[in-house]
Short mmCIF file of C-alpha atoms in Angstrom, two decimals:
data_model
loop_
_atom_site.label_atom_id
_atom_site.label_comp_id
_atom_site.label_asym_id
_atom_site.label_seq_id
_atom_site.Cartn_x
_atom_site.Cartn_y
_atom_site.Cartn_z
CA MET A 1 -4.05 -3.94 21.09
CA ILE A 2 -2.35 -0.80 19.91
CA LYS A 3 -0.74 1.08 22.88
CA GLY A 4 0.14 4.73 22.66
CA ASP A 5 0.80 6.85 19.59
CA THR A 6 4.67 5.93 19.02
CA PRO A 7 5.24 4.30 15.57
CA PRO A 8 6.78 0.78 15.62
CA THR A 9 10.30 0.35 14.72
CA ALA A 10 11.29 -1.46 11.49
CA ALA A 11 11.83 -4.64 13.17
CA GLU A 12 8.59 -4.38 15.14
CA ALA A 13 6.71 -3.74 11.79
CA VAL A 14 8.38 -6.74 10.15
CA ALA A 15 7.28 -8.79 13.14
CA ARG A 16 3.82 -7.59 12.91
CA TYR A 17 3.66 -8.26 9.17
CA GLU A 18 4.64 -11.87 10.03
CA ALA A 19 1.89 -12.07 12.74
CA ILE A 20 -0.93 -11.05 10.39
CA GLN A 21 0.42 -13.08 7.30
CA PRO A 22 -2.18 -15.71 7.60
CA ARG A 23 -4.72 -13.12 6.73
CA LEU A 24 -2.78 -12.18 3.62
CA PRO A 25 -2.96 -13.94 0.09
CA LYS A 26 -0.88 -16.90 -0.87
CA ALA A 27 1.59 -17.11 -3.69
CA THR A 28 4.65 -19.09 -4.87
CA PHE A 29 8.29 -17.75 -4.89
CA PRO A 30 11.59 -18.61 -6.59
CA GLU A 31 14.14 -20.51 -4.48
CA LYS A 32 16.66 -17.82 -4.96
CA SER A 33 17.01 -14.15 -5.56
CA ILE A 34 19.12 -12.53 -8.13
CA HIS A 35 21.01 -9.39 -6.97
CA ARG A 36 21.30 -6.28 -9.36
CA ALA A 37 22.56 -2.88 -8.85
CA HIS A 38 19.38 -1.07 -9.96
CA LEU A 39 16.40 -1.47 -12.31
CA GLU A 40 17.89 -0.65 -15.45
CA GLU A 41 19.88 -4.00 -15.24
CA LEU A 42 16.67 -5.86 -15.55
CA CYS A 43 15.68 -4.28 -18.95
CA ASP A 44 16.50 -7.39 -20.75
CA GLU A 45 14.05 -9.33 -18.55
CA ILE A 46 11.27 -7.00 -17.83
CA ASP A 47 8.93 -5.11 -20.22
CA CYS A 48 6.88 -3.29 -17.56
CA PHE A 49 7.96 -1.93 -14.21
CA VAL A 50 5.17 -1.35 -11.63
CA LEU A 51 6.66 0.94 -8.96
CA ASP A 52 5.60 1.35 -5.45
CA GLY A 53 5.74 5.05 -4.26
CA PHE A 54 7.13 5.22 -0.50
CA GLY A 55 10.52 3.43 -0.51
CA VAL A 56 11.04 3.30 -4.25
CA LEU A 57 10.33 6.69 -5.58
CA ASN A 58 10.18 8.78 -2.42
CA VAL A 59 10.61 8.67 1.31
CA GLY A 60 8.21 11.08 2.64
CA ALA A 61 8.30 14.28 0.76
CA ARG A 62 11.73 13.57 -0.73
CA THR A 63 12.54 11.64 -3.81
CA VAL A 64 14.69 8.53 -3.61
CA PRO A 65 18.20 9.65 -5.02
CA GLY A 66 18.33 8.82 -8.76
CA ALA A 67 14.75 7.70 -8.85
CA VAL A 68 13.62 10.72 -11.26
CA GLU A 69 16.55 9.88 -13.65
CA ARG A 70 15.72 6.07 -13.49
CA VAL A 71 11.97 6.39 -14.27
CA ALA A 72 12.99 8.71 -17.34
CA ALA A 73 15.64 6.35 -18.43
CA LEU A 74 13.26 3.28 -18.31
CA GLN A 75 10.70 5.23 -20.34
CA ALA A 76 13.34 6.39 -22.80
CA ARG A 77 14.25 2.71 -23.31
CA GLY A 78 10.65 1.99 -24.26
CA LYS A 79 9.50 0.16 -21.14
CA GLN A 80 6.06 0.48 -19.66
CA VAL A 81 6.21 2.11 -16.25
CA ARG A 82 3.24 2.11 -13.77
CA VAL A 83 2.98 3.40 -10.20
CA LEU A 84 1.03 1.09 -7.85
CA THR A 85 0.70 2.95 -4.31
CA ASN A 86 -1.23 2.20 -1.23
CA GLY A 87 -1.20 5.82 -0.67
CA ALA A 88 -5.06 6.48 -0.35
CA SER A 89 -5.44 9.80 1.35
CA PHE A 90 -5.68 11.76 -1.92
CA PRO A 91 -7.22 11.19 -5.43
CA VAL A 92 -4.76 9.87 -8.00
CA THR A 93 -4.82 13.13 -9.73
CA THR A 94 -3.04 14.67 -6.77
CA THR A 95 -0.70 11.86 -6.69
CA ARG A 96 0.25 12.26 -10.31
CA ALA A 97 0.54 16.10 -9.64
CA LYS A 98 3.04 15.33 -6.89
CA TYR A 99 5.32 13.15 -9.09
CA GLU A 100 4.99 15.67 -11.92
CA ASN A 101 6.43 18.32 -9.66
CA TRP A 102 9.27 15.99 -8.90
CA GLY A 103 9.89 15.55 -12.60
CA MET A 104 8.45 12.20 -13.05
CA HIS A 105 5.91 12.07 -15.92
CA PHE A 106 2.96 9.61 -16.04
CA ASP A 107 -0.12 9.45 -18.06
CA ALA A 108 -3.47 9.19 -16.27
CA GLN A 109 -3.59 5.35 -16.72
CA GLU A 110 -0.04 4.97 -15.45
CA VAL A 111 -0.59 5.76 -11.68
CA VAL A 112 -3.02 3.53 -9.74
CA SER A 113 -3.68 3.63 -6.05
CA SER A 114 -5.53 1.45 -3.51
CA ARG A 115 -8.12 4.38 -3.31
CA ASP A 116 -9.08 3.33 -6.84
CA ALA A 117 -9.89 -0.10 -5.78
CA LEU A 118 -11.67 1.10 -2.68
CA ALA A 119 -13.77 3.63 -4.77
CA ARG A 120 -15.22 0.65 -7.02
CA ALA A 121 -16.39 -1.27 -3.74
CA LEU A 122 -17.89 2.08 -2.27
CA ALA A 123 -19.78 2.55 -5.37
CA GLN A 124 -21.81 -0.62 -4.51
CA TYR A 125 -23.07 0.95 -1.27
CA ALA A 126 -24.93 4.03 -2.87
CA ASP A 127 -27.08 4.91 0.14
CA ALA A 128 -24.56 4.18 3.11
CA PHE A 129 -23.54 6.59 5.49
CA TRP A 130 -19.70 6.14 5.97
CA GLY A 131 -17.39 7.15 8.82
CA PHE A 132 -13.98 7.70 7.66
CA ALA A 133 -10.61 7.82 9.34
CA ALA A 134 -9.11 10.20 6.91
CA LEU A 135 -7.41 13.76 6.54
CA GLU A 136 -9.54 16.71 6.13
CA GLU A 137 -8.02 17.20 2.72
CA SER A 138 -8.92 13.84 1.62
CA ASP A 139 -11.98 14.75 -0.60
CA LEU A 140 -14.17 12.30 0.88
CA GLU A 141 -17.30 13.27 -1.13
CA LEU A 142 -15.54 11.83 -4.33
CA LEU A 143 -15.58 8.38 -2.60
CA ALA A 144 -18.87 8.52 -0.77
CA PRO A 145 -21.39 11.33 -1.01
CA ARG A 146 -22.79 10.45 2.39
CA SER A 147 -19.63 10.51 4.68
CA VAL A 148 -18.45 12.07 7.79
CA LEU A 149 -14.79 12.65 9.02
CA LEU A 150 -14.61 10.79 12.26
CA GLY A 151 -13.23 12.70 15.18
CA SER A 152 -13.98 12.93 19.05
CA ASP A 153 -17.63 12.52 19.07
CA ALA A 154 -18.46 9.04 19.91
CA MET A 155 -22.27 9.73 19.04
CA VAL A 156 -21.17 10.31 15.17
CA TYR A 157 -19.61 6.79 15.19
CA ASP A 158 -22.95 5.11 16.28
CA GLN A 159 -24.72 6.80 13.54
CA CYS A 160 -22.47 5.41 10.71
CA ASP A 161 -23.49 2.43 8.46
CA GLY A 162 -19.78 1.34 8.36
CA PHE A 163 -16.40 2.62 8.63
CA VAL A 164 -13.40 3.32 6.25
CA LEU A 165 -9.70 3.48 7.30
CA LEU A 166 -8.43 5.67 4.60
CA GLY A 167 -5.50 7.43 5.95
CA THR A 168 -4.32 7.66 9.69
CA GLY A 169 -2.17 10.54 9.89
CA GLY A 170 -4.57 12.27 12.34
CA TRP A 171 -5.90 8.99 13.83
CA THR A 172 -5.32 8.46 17.57
CA VAL A 173 -5.49 5.47 20.04
CA GLU A 174 -8.72 7.25 21.52
CA ARG A 175 -10.44 7.42 18.19
CA GLN A 176 -9.43 3.81 17.48
CA ASP A 177 -10.98 2.93 20.89
CA MET A 178 -14.27 4.81 20.17
CA LEU A 179 -14.52 2.95 16.79
CA LYS A 180 -14.03 -0.47 18.50
CA ALA A 181 -16.53 0.63 21.22
CA SER A 182 -19.05 1.53 18.48
CA LEU A 183 -18.54 -1.78 16.68
CA ILE A 184 -19.30 -3.59 20.18
CA ARG A 185 -22.64 -1.83 20.27
CA ARG A 186 -23.36 -2.61 16.59
CA PRO A 187 -21.33 -4.75 14.15
CA ARG A 188 -20.75 -3.01 10.81
CA PRO A 189 -18.47 -3.41 7.79
CA VAL A 190 -14.75 -2.02 8.11
CA LEU A 191 -13.26 -1.12 4.69
CA VAL A 192 -9.49 -0.43 4.45
CA GLY A 193 -8.07 1.90 1.73
CA ASN A 194 -4.43 1.28 2.69
CA PRO A 195 -3.40 -2.32 3.88
CA ASP A 196 0.18 -0.87 4.85
CA LEU A 197 1.09 -1.28 8.53
CA VAL A 198 3.77 1.55 8.09
CA ALA A 199 5.28 3.81 5.73
CA PRO A 200 8.87 5.36 5.50
CA HIS A 201 9.62 8.91 6.10
CA PRO A 202 12.91 10.74 6.84
CA GLY A 203 12.21 10.81 10.52
CA GLY A 204 11.06 7.23 10.77
CA LEU A 205 8.06 5.20 10.20
CA SER A 206 4.33 6.44 10.28
CA ARG A 207 1.49 4.28 11.35
CA GLU A 208 -0.94 3.41 8.40
CA PRO A 209 -4.56 2.08 8.24
CA GLY A 210 -3.46 -1.48 7.98
CA LEU A 211 -2.09 -1.36 11.68
CA TYR A 212 -5.34 -0.14 12.98
CA ALA A 213 -7.31 -2.69 10.75
CA HIS A 214 -5.40 -5.65 12.03
CA ASP A 215 -5.99 -4.42 15.62
CA ILE A 216 -9.85 -4.58 14.86
CA ALA A 217 -9.44 -7.98 13.29
CA ASP A 218 -7.42 -9.14 16.35
CA SER A 219 -10.55 -8.12 18.65
CA GLY A 220 -12.96 -10.08 16.63
CA LEU A 221 -15.20 -7.26 16.20
CA ALA A 222 -15.07 -7.16 12.41
CA THR A 223 -13.37 -8.77 9.48
CA PRO A 224 -11.75 -5.86 7.64
CA GLU A 225 -11.99 -5.84 3.80
CA PHE A 226 -8.88 -4.64 2.24
CA PHE A 227 -8.08 -2.73 -0.90
CA GLY A 228 -4.57 -2.29 -2.14
CA LYS A 229 -1.46 -4.33 -2.19
CA PRO A 230 -1.11 -7.38 -1.53
CA PHE A 231 -4.66 -7.85 -2.37
CA ASP A 232 -5.65 -8.42 -6.08
CA ASN A 233 -8.15 -5.76 -6.36
CA ALA A 234 -5.39 -3.05 -6.97
CA PHE A 235 -3.44 -5.27 -9.33
CA ALA A 236 -6.44 -5.97 -11.36
CA ILE A 237 -6.92 -2.26 -12.10
CA VAL A 238 -3.23 -2.17 -13.35
CA ARG A 239 -3.73 -5.33 -15.47
CA GLU A 240 -6.65 -3.27 -17.33
CA THR A 241 -3.90 -0.94 -18.52
CA LEU A 242 -1.62 -3.53 -19.86
CA GLU A 243 -2.16 -5.53 -22.88
CA GLY A 244 -0.07 -8.13 -24.62
CA ILE A 245 2.53 -8.31 -22.00
CA ASP A 246 3.64 -11.76 -20.82
CA PRO A 247 2.89 -11.58 -16.93
CA GLN A 248 6.51 -12.89 -16.50
CA ARG A 249 7.80 -9.78 -18.15
CA ILE A 250 6.00 -7.55 -15.60
CA ALA A 251 7.76 -6.74 -12.40
CA MET A 252 6.46 -5.34 -9.06
CA VAL A 253 8.93 -3.19 -7.56
CA GLY A 254 8.72 -2.39 -3.76
CA ASP A 255 10.40 -2.13 -0.40
CA THR A 256 8.07 -4.43 1.65
CA LEU A 257 7.86 -8.23 1.49
CA HIS A 258 4.32 -8.54 2.82
CA THR A 259 2.70 -5.95 0.39
CA ASP A 260 4.81 -5.38 -2.71
CA ILE A 261 6.69 -8.65 -2.99
CA LEU A 262 3.69 -10.88 -1.95
CA GLY A 263 1.10 -8.96 -4.09
CA GLY A 264 3.35 -8.92 -7.24
CA ALA A 265 3.88 -12.77 -6.79
CA GLN A 266 0.14 -13.62 -6.25
CA ALA A 267 -0.58 -11.43 -9.37
CA GLY A 268 1.65 -13.98 -11.37
CA TRP A 269 4.44 -11.08 -11.89
CA ARG A 270 8.14 -11.04 -11.28
CA THR A 271 9.05 -9.06 -8.10
CA VAL A 272 11.92 -6.73 -7.15
CA LEU A 273 12.78 -5.72 -3.72
CA VAL A 274 14.56 -2.30 -3.11
CA THR A 275 16.38 -2.66 0.21
CA ASP A 276 17.99 0.84 0.96
CA HIS A 277 15.17 3.27 1.16
CA GLY A 278 12.26 1.66 2.95
CA LEU A 279 11.24 -0.76 5.49
CA MET A 280 14.03 -3.23 5.00
CA LYS A 281 16.75 -0.45 5.45
CA GLY A 282 19.35 -1.83 8.09
CA LEU A 283 17.42 -5.03 8.84
CA ASP A 284 18.73 -8.45 8.38
CA LEU A 285 16.97 -9.02 4.88
CA GLU A 286 17.86 -12.99 4.54
CA GLN A 287 16.46 -13.59 7.95
CA ALA A 288 13.24 -11.66 7.12
CA ILE A 289 12.88 -13.72 3.76
CA VAL A 290 13.34 -17.09 5.45
CA ARG A 291 11.06 -16.15 8.35
CA SER A 292 8.13 -15.03 6.04
CA GLY A 293 8.84 -17.42 3.09
CA ILE A 294 8.43 -14.52 0.82
CA ARG A 295 11.28 -14.34 -1.67
CA PRO A 296 11.68 -11.70 -4.43
CA ASP A 297 12.93 -12.60 -7.89
CA PHE A 298 15.42 -9.82 -7.71
CA ILE A 299 16.96 -7.54 -5.07
CA VAL A 300 18.39 -4.15 -5.76
CA PRO A 301 19.66 -1.60 -3.29
CA THR A 302 18.16 1.45 -5.02
CA THR A 303 15.59 2.10 -7.94
#
């Protein structure tokens, strides 16, 4: 059960990831991790770097120190660079524009979000009326022509054919309770456009859709369907943009063991954990690795 609207601490978030791990994909991991200073030190071993957004390229609205220059340096060395983010609130065109404004240049196919995987699933429900946990600016009509932004009217919840947890910046415990009450009255599908439990910001962690989705799963009211890391539906879209690259020469780079590292490993790629800017900052890293059994191939303090 989610109590109050206070975000969890990093330690609480990691503990929650460990608790829901049985619902996540399985993968195999190396026996040891290799430590490097930054991503450029991996260029002899990696041909394609797939970068997470939050915790690798940015923390909230601020870029990670040196990330802009690092992306440019990798591209200048002829490396393939992709972004794979669980940020689903906005279309990928908006995400690309954000990176462009920060000085990171990516082509259309080089930025993929969990929203893209969700869109493919929603296309199979042409006539369904979806209730969204999302922001007003989320362009819901691009995902589902028949949709509504969920608010404080319980009657609207009961009219929906299913629910989508896309972005929870405006979501509250009261709205979560209304959604669960509606599911009690009539079970329906729950789709999740962002499996993350939390995301790093300069002032702390934000609550993300995965946190609320697993609360629903705990209640037994629905079995949410997840789109995005660590689930393969998002990695499959990235693979469509990569041809002729040995999977062991591809690296998923992220700040979270249970999304980025687990997801990259299940995709058959190498993995790189960034420790100084995201969820693991200040935590006992080795303890978290041992407890989860999720070990990255490489560990770097910064991008």
